[in-house]
Coordinates of N, CA, C and O in Angstrom, one line a residue:
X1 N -8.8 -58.5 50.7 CA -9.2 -57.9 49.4 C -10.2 -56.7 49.6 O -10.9 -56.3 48.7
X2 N -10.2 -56.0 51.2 CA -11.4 -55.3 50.7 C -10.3 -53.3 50.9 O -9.2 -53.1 51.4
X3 N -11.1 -52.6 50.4 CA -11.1 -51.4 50.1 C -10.5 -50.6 51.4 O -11.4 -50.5 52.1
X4 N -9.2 -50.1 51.9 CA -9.3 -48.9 53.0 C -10.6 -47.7 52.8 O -11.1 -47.2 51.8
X5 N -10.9 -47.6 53.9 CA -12.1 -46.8 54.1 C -11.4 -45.2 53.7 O -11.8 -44.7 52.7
X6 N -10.5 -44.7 54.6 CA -9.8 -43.5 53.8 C -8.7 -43.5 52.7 O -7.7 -44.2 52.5
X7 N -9.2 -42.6 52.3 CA -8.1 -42.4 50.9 C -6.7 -42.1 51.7 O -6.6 -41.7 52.9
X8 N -5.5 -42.5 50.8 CA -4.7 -42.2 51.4 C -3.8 -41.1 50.1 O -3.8 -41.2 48.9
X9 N -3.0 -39.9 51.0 CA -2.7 -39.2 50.1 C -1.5 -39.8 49.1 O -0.5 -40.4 49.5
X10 N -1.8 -39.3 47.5 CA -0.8 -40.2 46.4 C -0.7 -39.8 45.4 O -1.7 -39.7 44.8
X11 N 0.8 -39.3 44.8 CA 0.5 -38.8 43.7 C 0.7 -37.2 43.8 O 0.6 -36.6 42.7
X12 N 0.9 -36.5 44.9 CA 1.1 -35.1 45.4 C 1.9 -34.3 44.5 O 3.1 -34.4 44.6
X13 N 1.4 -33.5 43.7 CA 2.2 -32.7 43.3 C 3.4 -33.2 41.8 O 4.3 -32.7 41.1
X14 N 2.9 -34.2 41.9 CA 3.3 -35.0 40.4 C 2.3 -35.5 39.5 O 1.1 -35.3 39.8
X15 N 2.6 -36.1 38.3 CA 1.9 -37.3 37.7 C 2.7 -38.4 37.2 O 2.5 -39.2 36.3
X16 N 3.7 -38.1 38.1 CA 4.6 -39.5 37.6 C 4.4 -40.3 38.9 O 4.3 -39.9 40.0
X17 N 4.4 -41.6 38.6 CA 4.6 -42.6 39.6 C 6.0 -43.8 38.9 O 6.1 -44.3 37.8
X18 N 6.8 -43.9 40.0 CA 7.8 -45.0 40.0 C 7.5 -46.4 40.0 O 6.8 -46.6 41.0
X19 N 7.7 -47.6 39.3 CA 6.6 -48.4 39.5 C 8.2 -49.3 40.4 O 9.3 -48.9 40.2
X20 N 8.0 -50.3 41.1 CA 9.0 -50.9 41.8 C 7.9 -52.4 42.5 O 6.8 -52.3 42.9
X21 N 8.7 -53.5 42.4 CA 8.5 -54.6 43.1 C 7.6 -54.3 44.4 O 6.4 -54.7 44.5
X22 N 8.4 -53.5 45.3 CA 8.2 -53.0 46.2 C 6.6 -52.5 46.7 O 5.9 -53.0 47.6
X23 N 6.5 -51.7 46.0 CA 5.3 -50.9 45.5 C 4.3 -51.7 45.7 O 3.5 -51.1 46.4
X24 N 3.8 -52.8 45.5 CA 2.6 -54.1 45.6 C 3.2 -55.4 46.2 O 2.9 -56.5 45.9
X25 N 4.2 -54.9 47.1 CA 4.2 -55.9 48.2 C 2.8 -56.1 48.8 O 2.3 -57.3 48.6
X26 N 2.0 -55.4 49.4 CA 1.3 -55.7 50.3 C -0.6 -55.1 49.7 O -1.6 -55.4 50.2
X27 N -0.5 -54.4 48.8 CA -2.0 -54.2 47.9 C -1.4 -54.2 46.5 O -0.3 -54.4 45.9
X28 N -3.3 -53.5 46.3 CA -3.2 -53.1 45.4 C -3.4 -51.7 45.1 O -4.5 -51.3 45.6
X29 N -2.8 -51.0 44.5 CA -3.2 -49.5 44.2 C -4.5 -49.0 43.6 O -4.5 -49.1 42.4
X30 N -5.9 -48.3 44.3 CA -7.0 -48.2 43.4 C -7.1 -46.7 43.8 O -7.1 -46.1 44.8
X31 N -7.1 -46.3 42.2 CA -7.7 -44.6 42.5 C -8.5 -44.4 42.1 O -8.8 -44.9 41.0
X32 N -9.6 -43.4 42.6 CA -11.2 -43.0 42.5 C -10.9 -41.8 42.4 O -10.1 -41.0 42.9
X33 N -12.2 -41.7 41.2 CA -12.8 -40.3 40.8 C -11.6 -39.5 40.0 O -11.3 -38.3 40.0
X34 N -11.1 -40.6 39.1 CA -9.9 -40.0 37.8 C -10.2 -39.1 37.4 O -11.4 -38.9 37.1
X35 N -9.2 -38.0 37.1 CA -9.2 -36.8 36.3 C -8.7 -36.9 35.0 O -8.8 -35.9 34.3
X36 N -8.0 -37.9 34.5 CA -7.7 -38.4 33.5 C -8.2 -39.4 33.0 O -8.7 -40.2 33.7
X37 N -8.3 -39.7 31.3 CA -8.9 -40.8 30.8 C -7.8 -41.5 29.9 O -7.9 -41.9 28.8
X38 N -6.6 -41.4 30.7 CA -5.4 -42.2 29.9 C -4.0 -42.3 31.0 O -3.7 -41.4 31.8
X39 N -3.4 -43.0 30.9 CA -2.6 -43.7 31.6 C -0.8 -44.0 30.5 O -0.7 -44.6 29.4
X40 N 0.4 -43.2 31.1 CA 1.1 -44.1 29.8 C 2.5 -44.8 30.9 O 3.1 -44.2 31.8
X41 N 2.5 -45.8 30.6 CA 3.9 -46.9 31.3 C 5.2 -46.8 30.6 O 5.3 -47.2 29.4
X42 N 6.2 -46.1 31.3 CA 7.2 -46.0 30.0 C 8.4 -46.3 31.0 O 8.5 -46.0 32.2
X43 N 9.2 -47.1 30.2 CA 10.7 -47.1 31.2 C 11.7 -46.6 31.0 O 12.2 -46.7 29.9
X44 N 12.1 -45.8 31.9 CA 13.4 -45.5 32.1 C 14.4 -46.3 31.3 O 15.1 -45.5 30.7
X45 N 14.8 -47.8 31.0 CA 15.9 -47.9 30.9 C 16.0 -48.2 29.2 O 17.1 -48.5 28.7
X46 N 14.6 -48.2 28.1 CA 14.6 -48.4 26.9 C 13.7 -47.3 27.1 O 13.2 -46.8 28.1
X47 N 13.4 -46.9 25.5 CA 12.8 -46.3 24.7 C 11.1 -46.8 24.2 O 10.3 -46.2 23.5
X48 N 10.9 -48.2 25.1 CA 9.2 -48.4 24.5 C 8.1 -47.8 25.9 O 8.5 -47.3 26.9
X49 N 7.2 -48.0 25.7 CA 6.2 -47.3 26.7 C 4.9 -47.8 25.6 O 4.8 -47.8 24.4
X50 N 3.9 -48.3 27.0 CA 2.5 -48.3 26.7 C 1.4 -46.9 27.3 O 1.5 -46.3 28.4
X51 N 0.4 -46.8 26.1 CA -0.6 -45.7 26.8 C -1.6 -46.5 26.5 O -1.9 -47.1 25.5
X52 N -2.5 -46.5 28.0 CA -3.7 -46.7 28.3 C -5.1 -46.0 28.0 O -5.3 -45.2 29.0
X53 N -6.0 -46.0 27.0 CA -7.0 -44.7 27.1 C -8.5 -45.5 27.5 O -9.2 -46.4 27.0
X54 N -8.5 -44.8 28.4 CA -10.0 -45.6 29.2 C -10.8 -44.3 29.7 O -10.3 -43.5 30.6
X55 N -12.4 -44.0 29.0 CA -13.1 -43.3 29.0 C -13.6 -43.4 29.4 O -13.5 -44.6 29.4
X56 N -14.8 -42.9 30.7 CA -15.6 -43.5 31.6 C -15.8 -44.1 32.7 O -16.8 -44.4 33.4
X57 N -14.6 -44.5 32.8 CA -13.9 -45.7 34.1 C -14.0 -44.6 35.4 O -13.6 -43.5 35.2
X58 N -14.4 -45.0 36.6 CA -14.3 -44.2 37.7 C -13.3 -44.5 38.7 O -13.1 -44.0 39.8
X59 N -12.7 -45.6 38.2 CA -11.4 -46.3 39.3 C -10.3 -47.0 38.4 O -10.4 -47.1 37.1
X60 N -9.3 -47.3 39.0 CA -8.3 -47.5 37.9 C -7.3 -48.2 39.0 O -6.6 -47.6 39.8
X61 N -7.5 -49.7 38.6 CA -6.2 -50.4 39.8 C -5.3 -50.8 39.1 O -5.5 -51.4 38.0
X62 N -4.1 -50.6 39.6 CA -2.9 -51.2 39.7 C -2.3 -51.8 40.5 O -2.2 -51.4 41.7
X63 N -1.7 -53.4 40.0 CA -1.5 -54.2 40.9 C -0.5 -55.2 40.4 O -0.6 -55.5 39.2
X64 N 0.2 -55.5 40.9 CA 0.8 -57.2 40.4 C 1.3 -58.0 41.7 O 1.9 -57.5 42.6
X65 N 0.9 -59.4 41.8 CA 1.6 -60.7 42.4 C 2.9 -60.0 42.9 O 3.7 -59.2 42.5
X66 N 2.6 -60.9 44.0 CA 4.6 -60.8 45.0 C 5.6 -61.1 44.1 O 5.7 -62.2 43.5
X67 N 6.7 -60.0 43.9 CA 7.6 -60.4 43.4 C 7.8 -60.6 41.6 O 8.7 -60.7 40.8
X68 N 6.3 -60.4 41.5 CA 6.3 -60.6 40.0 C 7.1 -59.1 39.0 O 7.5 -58.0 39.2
X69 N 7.1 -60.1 37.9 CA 8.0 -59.2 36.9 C 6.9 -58.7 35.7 O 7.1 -58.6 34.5
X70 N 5.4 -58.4 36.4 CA 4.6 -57.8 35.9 C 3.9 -56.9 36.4 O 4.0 -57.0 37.7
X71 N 3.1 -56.0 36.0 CA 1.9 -55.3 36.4 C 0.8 -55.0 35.4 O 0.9 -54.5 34.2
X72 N -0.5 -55.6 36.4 CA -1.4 -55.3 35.6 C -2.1 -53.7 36.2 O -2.4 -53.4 37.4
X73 N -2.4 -52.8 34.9 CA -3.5 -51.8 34.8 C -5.0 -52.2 34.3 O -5.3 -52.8 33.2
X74 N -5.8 -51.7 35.2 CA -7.2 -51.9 35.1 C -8.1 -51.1 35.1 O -8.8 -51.4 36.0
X75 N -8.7 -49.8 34.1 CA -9.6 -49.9 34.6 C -10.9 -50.1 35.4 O -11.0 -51.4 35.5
X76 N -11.9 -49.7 35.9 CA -12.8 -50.4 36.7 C -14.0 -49.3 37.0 O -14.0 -48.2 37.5
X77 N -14.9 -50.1 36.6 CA -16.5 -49.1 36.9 C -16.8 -49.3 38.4 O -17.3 -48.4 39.0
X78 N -16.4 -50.5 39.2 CA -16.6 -50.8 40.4 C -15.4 -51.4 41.4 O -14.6 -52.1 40.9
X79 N -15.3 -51.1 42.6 CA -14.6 -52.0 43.4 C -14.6 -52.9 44.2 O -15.7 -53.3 44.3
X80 N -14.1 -53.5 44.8 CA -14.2 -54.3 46.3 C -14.9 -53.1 47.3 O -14.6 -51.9 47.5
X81 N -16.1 -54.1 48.0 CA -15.9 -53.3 49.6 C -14.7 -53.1 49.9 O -13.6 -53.5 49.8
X82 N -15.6 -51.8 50.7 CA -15.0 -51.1 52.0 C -14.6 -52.0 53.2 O -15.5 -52.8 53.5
X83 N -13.6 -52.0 53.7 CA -13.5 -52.4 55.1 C -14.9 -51.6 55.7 O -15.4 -50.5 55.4
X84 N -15.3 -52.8 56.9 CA -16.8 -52.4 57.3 C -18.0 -52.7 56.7 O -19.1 -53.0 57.3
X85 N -17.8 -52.6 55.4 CA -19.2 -52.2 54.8 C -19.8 -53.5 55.2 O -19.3 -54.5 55.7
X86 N -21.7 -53.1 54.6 CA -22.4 -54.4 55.0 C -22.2 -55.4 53.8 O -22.5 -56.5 54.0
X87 N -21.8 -55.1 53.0 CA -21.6 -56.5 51.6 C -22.7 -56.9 51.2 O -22.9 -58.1 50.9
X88 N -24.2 -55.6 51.3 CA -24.9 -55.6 50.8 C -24.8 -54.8 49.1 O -24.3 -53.7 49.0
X89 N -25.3 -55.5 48.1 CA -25.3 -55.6 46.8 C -25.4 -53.5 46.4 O -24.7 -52.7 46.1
X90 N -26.4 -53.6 46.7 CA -26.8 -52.3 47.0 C -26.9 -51.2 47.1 O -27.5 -50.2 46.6
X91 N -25.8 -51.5 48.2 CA -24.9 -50.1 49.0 C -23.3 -50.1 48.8 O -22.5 -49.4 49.3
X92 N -23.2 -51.0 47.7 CA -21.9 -51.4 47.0 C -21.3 -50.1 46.8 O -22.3 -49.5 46.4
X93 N -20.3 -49.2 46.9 CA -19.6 -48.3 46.4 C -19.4 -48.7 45.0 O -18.7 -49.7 44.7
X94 N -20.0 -47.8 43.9 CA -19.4 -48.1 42.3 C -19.9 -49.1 41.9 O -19.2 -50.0 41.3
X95 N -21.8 -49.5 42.2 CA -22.1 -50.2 41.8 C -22.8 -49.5 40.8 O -23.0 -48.3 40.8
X96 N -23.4 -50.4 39.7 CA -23.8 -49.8 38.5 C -25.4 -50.6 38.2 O -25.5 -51.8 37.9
X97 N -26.4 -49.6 38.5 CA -27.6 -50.5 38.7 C -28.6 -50.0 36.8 O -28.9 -48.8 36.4
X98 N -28.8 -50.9 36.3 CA -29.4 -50.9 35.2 C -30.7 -51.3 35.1 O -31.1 -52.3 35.7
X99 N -31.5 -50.2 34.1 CA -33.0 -50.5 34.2 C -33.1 -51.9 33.1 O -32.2 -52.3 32.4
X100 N -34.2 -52.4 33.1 CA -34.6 -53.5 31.8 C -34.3 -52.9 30.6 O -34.6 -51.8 30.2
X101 N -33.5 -54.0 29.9 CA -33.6 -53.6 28.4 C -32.3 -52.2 28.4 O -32.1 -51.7 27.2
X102 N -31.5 -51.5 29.6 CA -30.9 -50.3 29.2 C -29.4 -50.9 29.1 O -28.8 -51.6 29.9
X103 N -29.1 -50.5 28.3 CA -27.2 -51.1 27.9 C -26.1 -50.0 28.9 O -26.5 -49.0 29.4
X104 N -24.9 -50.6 29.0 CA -23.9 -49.8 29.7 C -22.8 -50.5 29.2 O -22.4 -51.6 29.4
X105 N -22.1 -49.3 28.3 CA -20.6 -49.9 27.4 C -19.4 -49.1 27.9 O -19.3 -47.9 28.0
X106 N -18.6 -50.0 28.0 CA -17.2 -49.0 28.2 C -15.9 -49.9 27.7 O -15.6 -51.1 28.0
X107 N -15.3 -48.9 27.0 CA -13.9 -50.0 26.1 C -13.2 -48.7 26.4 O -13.6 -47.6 26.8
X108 N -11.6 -49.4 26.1 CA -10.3 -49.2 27.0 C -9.7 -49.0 25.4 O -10.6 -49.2 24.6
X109 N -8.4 -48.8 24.8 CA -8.0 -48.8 24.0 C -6.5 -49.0 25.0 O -6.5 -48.7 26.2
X110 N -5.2 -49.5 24.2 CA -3.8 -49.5 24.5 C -2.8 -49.6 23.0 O -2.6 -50.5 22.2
X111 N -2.2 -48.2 23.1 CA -1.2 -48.4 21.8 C 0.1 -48.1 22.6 O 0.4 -47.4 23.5
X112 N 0.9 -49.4 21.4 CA 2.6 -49.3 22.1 C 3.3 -48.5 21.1 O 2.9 -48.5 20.0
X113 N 4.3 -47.8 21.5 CA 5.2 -47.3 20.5 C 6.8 -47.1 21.6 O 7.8 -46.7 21.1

């Protein structure tokens, strides 16, 4: 469960991604430092598709179970460690440290059509 330390190159020169079984054999997909605040799922073989709009999120995983006939999209303010890191609270990558009394909101919206 924890984080590759280098990014790996993804997404080159497109903004479509194929989504396939295959695809989350073995992780999960997490991208950092989104240039986008919306996401849309559409299939090829019908006419429905979901869009995702998530404002503020600095990571955004995609993932589903072996074999499953799902995928979940997630926004995310924070991640798993790094491979290596110390798994101290702290020095967490995409941790979000709040003073007393100060709030921190973030909502996602999803419409189907």
């Amino acid at each position: 469960g924890l984080i590759e330390n280098e990014t790996q190159p993804f997404l080159n020169n497109t903004d479509h991604l194929a989504f396939s079984k295959e695809l989350f054999q073995q992780h999960a997909l997490v991208f950092k430092n989104l240039a986008s605040s919306r996401m849309t799922l559409k299939s090829y073989k019908r006419d429905h598709a979901l869009q995702m709009a998530y404002q503020g999120f600095t990571y955004l995983g995609l993932w589903a179970a072996k074999n499953a006939d799902f995928v979940c999209l997630e926004p995310w303010c924070g991640i798993a460690d790094g491979v290596g890191a110390n798994q101290q609270l702290v020095d967490k990558e995409g941790i979000n440290k709040l003073e007393p009394a100060e709030t921190f909101t973030r909502t996602w919206a999803v419409a189907l059509f």
